[in-house]
Amino acid sequence: MADEDDDREQDESPEPEQRLFTLKEAERTRRELEPFLVEAIDCRKKLSGLDTQLSAVSARIMMMGGVIVPYDKLAAVRMEHTQLTEALKTSLNRILETGCLIKDLDIGLLDFPSVIANEEVYLCWKLGEDRIRFYHRQDEGFANRKPLDPRDLGPGDIVQ
């Protein structure tokens, strides 16, 4: 019975409170995290290629009954896969530990929890954008982004 109580207490423990960013904090964090985001995207692409290679080798082994197995090549691919997986985990953890949210790793989309006009929102940034210029409500997504400042004319404009 005591073990069940311990499990129940762990399940009911409150989640840590979400960090809220000011625009200045989010922008500083974004600049710090951009290299980690680029590395995570790169690792993920390379892992996808390695997964394809490993699947092709497995299919070939099954078709040929395992007679010709390129052990050295396979070991090298698996080692690279393991290293890339660790690098990806490290980069993702570095991003997430700041309180920032990864919304889409394929395009490099990050959200920073914030408050605008007493409403919890996400400051929204996509890799390739020169700075954080958009936000959306937390129940909305990328398609509903709104400019932080309607006078912001885009890259190079210094309204903020």
Tab-separated table of C-alpha atoms in Angstrom:
chain	number	residue	atom	x	y	z
A	1	MET	CA	0.000	0.000	0.000
A	2	ALA	CA	2.817	2.404	0.811
A	3	ASP	CA	4.247	1.953	-2.696
A	4	GLU	CA	0.889	2.830	-4.248
A	5	ASP	CA	0.742	6.020	-2.176
A	6	ASP	CA	4.255	6.972	-3.328
A	7	ASP	CA	3.276	6.420	-6.981
A	8	ARG	CA	0.108	8.460	-6.548
A	9	GLU	CA	2.038	11.339	-4.966
A	10	GLN	CA	4.506	11.398	-7.852
A	11	ASP	CA	1.701	11.362	-10.434
A	12	GLU	CA	-0.117	14.225	-8.717
A	13	SER	CA	2.921	16.463	-8.294
A	14	PRO	CA	2.341	19.798	-10.011
A	15	GLU	CA	4.225	20.540	-13.188
A	16	PRO	CA	6.857	23.228	-12.884
A	17	GLU	CA	5.484	26.666	-13.653
A	18	GLN	CA	5.998	27.766	-17.239
A	19	ARG	CA	8.669	30.433	-17.677
A	20	LEU	CA	7.386	33.658	-19.173
A	21	PHE	CA	9.722	35.678	-21.399
A	22	THR	CA	9.823	39.386	-22.022
A	23	LEU	CA	10.528	40.252	-25.646
A	24	LYS	CA	14.071	41.258	-24.710
A	25	GLU	CA	14.675	37.958	-22.841
A	26	ALA	CA	13.171	35.936	-25.689
A	27	GLU	CA	15.328	37.705	-28.256
A	28	ARG	CA	18.497	37.177	-26.209
A	29	THR	CA	17.581	33.501	-25.693
A	30	ARG	CA	16.767	33.096	-29.386
A	31	ARG	CA	20.223	34.325	-30.370
A	32	GLU	CA	21.831	31.918	-27.878
A	33	LEU	CA	19.714	28.971	-29.054
A	34	GLU	CA	19.947	29.459	-32.805
A	35	PRO	CA	23.185	27.418	-33.178
A	36	PHE	CA	21.641	24.570	-31.144
A	37	LEU	CA	18.519	24.660	-33.313
A	38	VAL	CA	20.614	24.542	-36.495
A	39	GLU	CA	22.603	21.614	-35.080
A	40	ALA	CA	19.416	19.748	-34.099
A	41	ILE	CA	17.940	20.214	-37.579
A	42	ASP	CA	21.186	19.059	-39.191
A	43	CYS	CA	21.431	16.004	-36.908
A	44	ARG	CA	17.837	15.065	-37.638
A	45	LYS	CA	18.400	15.260	-41.416
A	46	LYS	CA	21.559	13.166	-41.182
A	47	LEU	CA	19.794	10.639	-38.939
A	48	SER	CA	17.032	10.304	-41.505
A	49	GLY	CA	19.625	9.464	-44.161
A	50	LEU	CA	21.320	6.943	-41.893
A	51	ASP	CA	17.957	5.349	-41.063
A	52	THR	CA	17.375	4.919	-44.787
A	53	GLN	CA	20.810	3.304	-45.169
A	54	LEU	CA	20.213	0.945	-42.245
A	55	SER	CA	16.802	-0.044	-43.596
A	56	ALA	CA	18.298	-0.747	-47.014
A	57	VAL	CA	21.006	-2.945	-45.461
A	58	SER	CA	18.396	-4.814	-43.396
A	59	ALA	CA	16.241	-5.393	-46.473
A	60	ARG	CA	19.255	-6.619	-48.436
A	61	ILE	CA	20.264	-8.989	-45.642
A	62	MET	CA	16.737	-10.404	-45.478
A	63	MET	CA	16.564	-10.842	-49.256
A	64	MET	CA	19.961	-12.504	-49.464
A	65	GLY	CA	19.621	-14.550	-46.293
A	66	GLY	CA	22.435	-12.703	-44.542
A	67	VAL	CA	25.142	-14.238	-46.712
A	68	ILE	CA	26.881	-10.948	-47.523
A	69	VAL	CA	26.824	-8.561	-44.573
A	70	PRO	CA	29.016	-5.449	-44.760
A	71	TYR	CA	29.933	-5.598	-41.060
A	72	ASP	CA	32.521	-2.789	-41.080
A	73	LYS	CA	30.257	-0.389	-42.967
A	74	LEU	CA	27.283	-1.314	-40.824
A	75	ALA	CA	29.250	-0.773	-37.605
A	76	ALA	CA	30.426	2.642	-38.823
A	77	VAL	CA	26.873	3.683	-39.754
A	78	ARG	CA	25.539	2.533	-36.386
A	79	MET	CA	28.286	4.412	-34.534
A	80	GLU	CA	27.552	7.582	-36.498
A	81	HIS	CA	23.838	7.079	-35.807
A	82	THR	CA	24.508	6.806	-32.061
A	83	GLN	CA	26.698	9.929	-32.071
A	84	LEU	CA	24.133	11.934	-34.024
A	85	THR	CA	21.339	10.773	-31.725
A	86	GLU	CA	23.295	11.973	-28.689
A	87	ALA	CA	24.104	15.307	-30.356
A	88	LEU	CA	20.421	15.749	-31.246
A	89	LYS	CA	19.319	14.994	-27.669
A	90	THR	CA	21.895	17.423	-26.275
A	91	SER	CA	20.783	20.222	-28.616
A	92	LEU	CA	17.082	19.645	-27.937
A	93	ASN	CA	17.634	19.532	-24.179
A	94	ARG	CA	19.649	22.760	-24.330
A	95	ILE	CA	16.747	24.465	-26.113
A	96	LEU	CA	14.029	23.048	-23.866
A	97	GLU	CA	15.829	23.785	-20.597
A	98	THR	CA	15.436	27.517	-21.258
A	99	GLY	CA	11.635	27.247	-21.181
A	100	CYS	CA	11.368	27.782	-24.923
A	101	LEU	CA	9.124	25.400	-26.899
A	102	ILE	CA	10.117	23.640	-30.106
A	103	LYS	CA	7.017	23.707	-32.298
A	104	ASP	CA	8.427	22.384	-35.580
A	105	LEU	CA	11.946	21.039	-35.895
A	106	ASP	CA	11.678	20.645	-39.677
A	107	ILE	CA	11.411	24.405	-40.253
A	108	GLY	CA	13.040	25.569	-37.003
A	109	LEU	CA	9.989	27.031	-35.291
A	110	LEU	CA	10.316	28.144	-31.664
A	111	ASP	CA	7.736	29.650	-29.302
A	112	PHE	CA	8.518	31.644	-26.179
A	113	PRO	CA	5.740	31.822	-23.553
A	114	SER	CA	4.935	35.439	-22.755
A	115	VAL	CA	2.140	37.788	-21.698
A	116	ILE	CA	0.691	40.531	-23.874
A	117	ALA	CA	-2.232	42.640	-22.623
A	118	ASN	CA	-2.781	40.238	-19.701
A	119	GLU	CA	-3.130	37.272	-22.063
A	120	GLU	CA	-0.683	34.356	-22.150
A	121	VAL	CA	0.714	34.124	-25.674
A	122	TYR	CA	3.681	32.699	-27.530
A	123	LEU	CA	6.312	34.952	-29.031
A	124	CYS	CA	6.904	33.125	-32.294
A	125	TRP	CA	10.157	32.866	-34.269
A	126	LYS	CA	11.155	30.795	-37.281
A	127	LEU	CA	14.729	30.040	-38.316
A	128	GLY	CA	15.761	32.533	-40.968
A	129	GLU	CA	13.793	35.436	-39.491
A	130	ASP	CA	16.048	38.269	-38.333
A	131	ARG	CA	14.286	38.677	-34.977
A	132	ILE	CA	11.109	37.865	-33.062
A	133	ARG	CA	8.413	39.939	-34.733
A	134	PHE	CA	5.283	37.827	-34.225
A	135	TYR	CA	3.105	36.292	-31.537
A	136	HIS	CA	-0.007	34.142	-31.350
A	137	ARG	CA	-2.383	33.021	-28.622
A	138	GLN	CA	-1.481	29.763	-26.937
A	139	ASP	CA	-4.513	28.030	-28.456
A	140	GLU	CA	-3.473	29.145	-31.948
A	141	GLY	CA	-0.564	28.198	-34.130
A	142	PHE	CA	1.865	29.536	-36.695
A	143	ALA	CA	-0.897	30.280	-39.223
A	144	ASN	CA	-2.445	32.796	-36.798
A	145	ARG	CA	0.696	34.809	-36.096
A	146	LYS	CA	0.220	38.517	-35.631
A	147	PRO	CA	2.911	41.206	-35.720
A	148	LEU	CA	4.041	42.427	-32.324
A	149	ASP	CA	3.956	45.931	-33.755
A	150	PRO	CA	1.694	46.568	-36.753
A	151	ARG	CA	4.122	49.313	-37.849
A	152	ASP	CA	6.903	46.712	-38.195
A	153	LEU	CA	7.771	46.636	-41.872
A	154	GLY	CA	9.827	43.444	-41.704
A	155	PRO	CA	13.544	42.592	-41.801
A	156	GLY	CA	15.792	45.570	-41.324
A	157	ASP	CA	13.066	47.740	-39.775
A	158	ILE	CA	13.944	48.765	-36.216
A	159	VAL	CA	10.511	49.596	-34.766
A	160	GLN	CA	11.191	47.418	-31.749
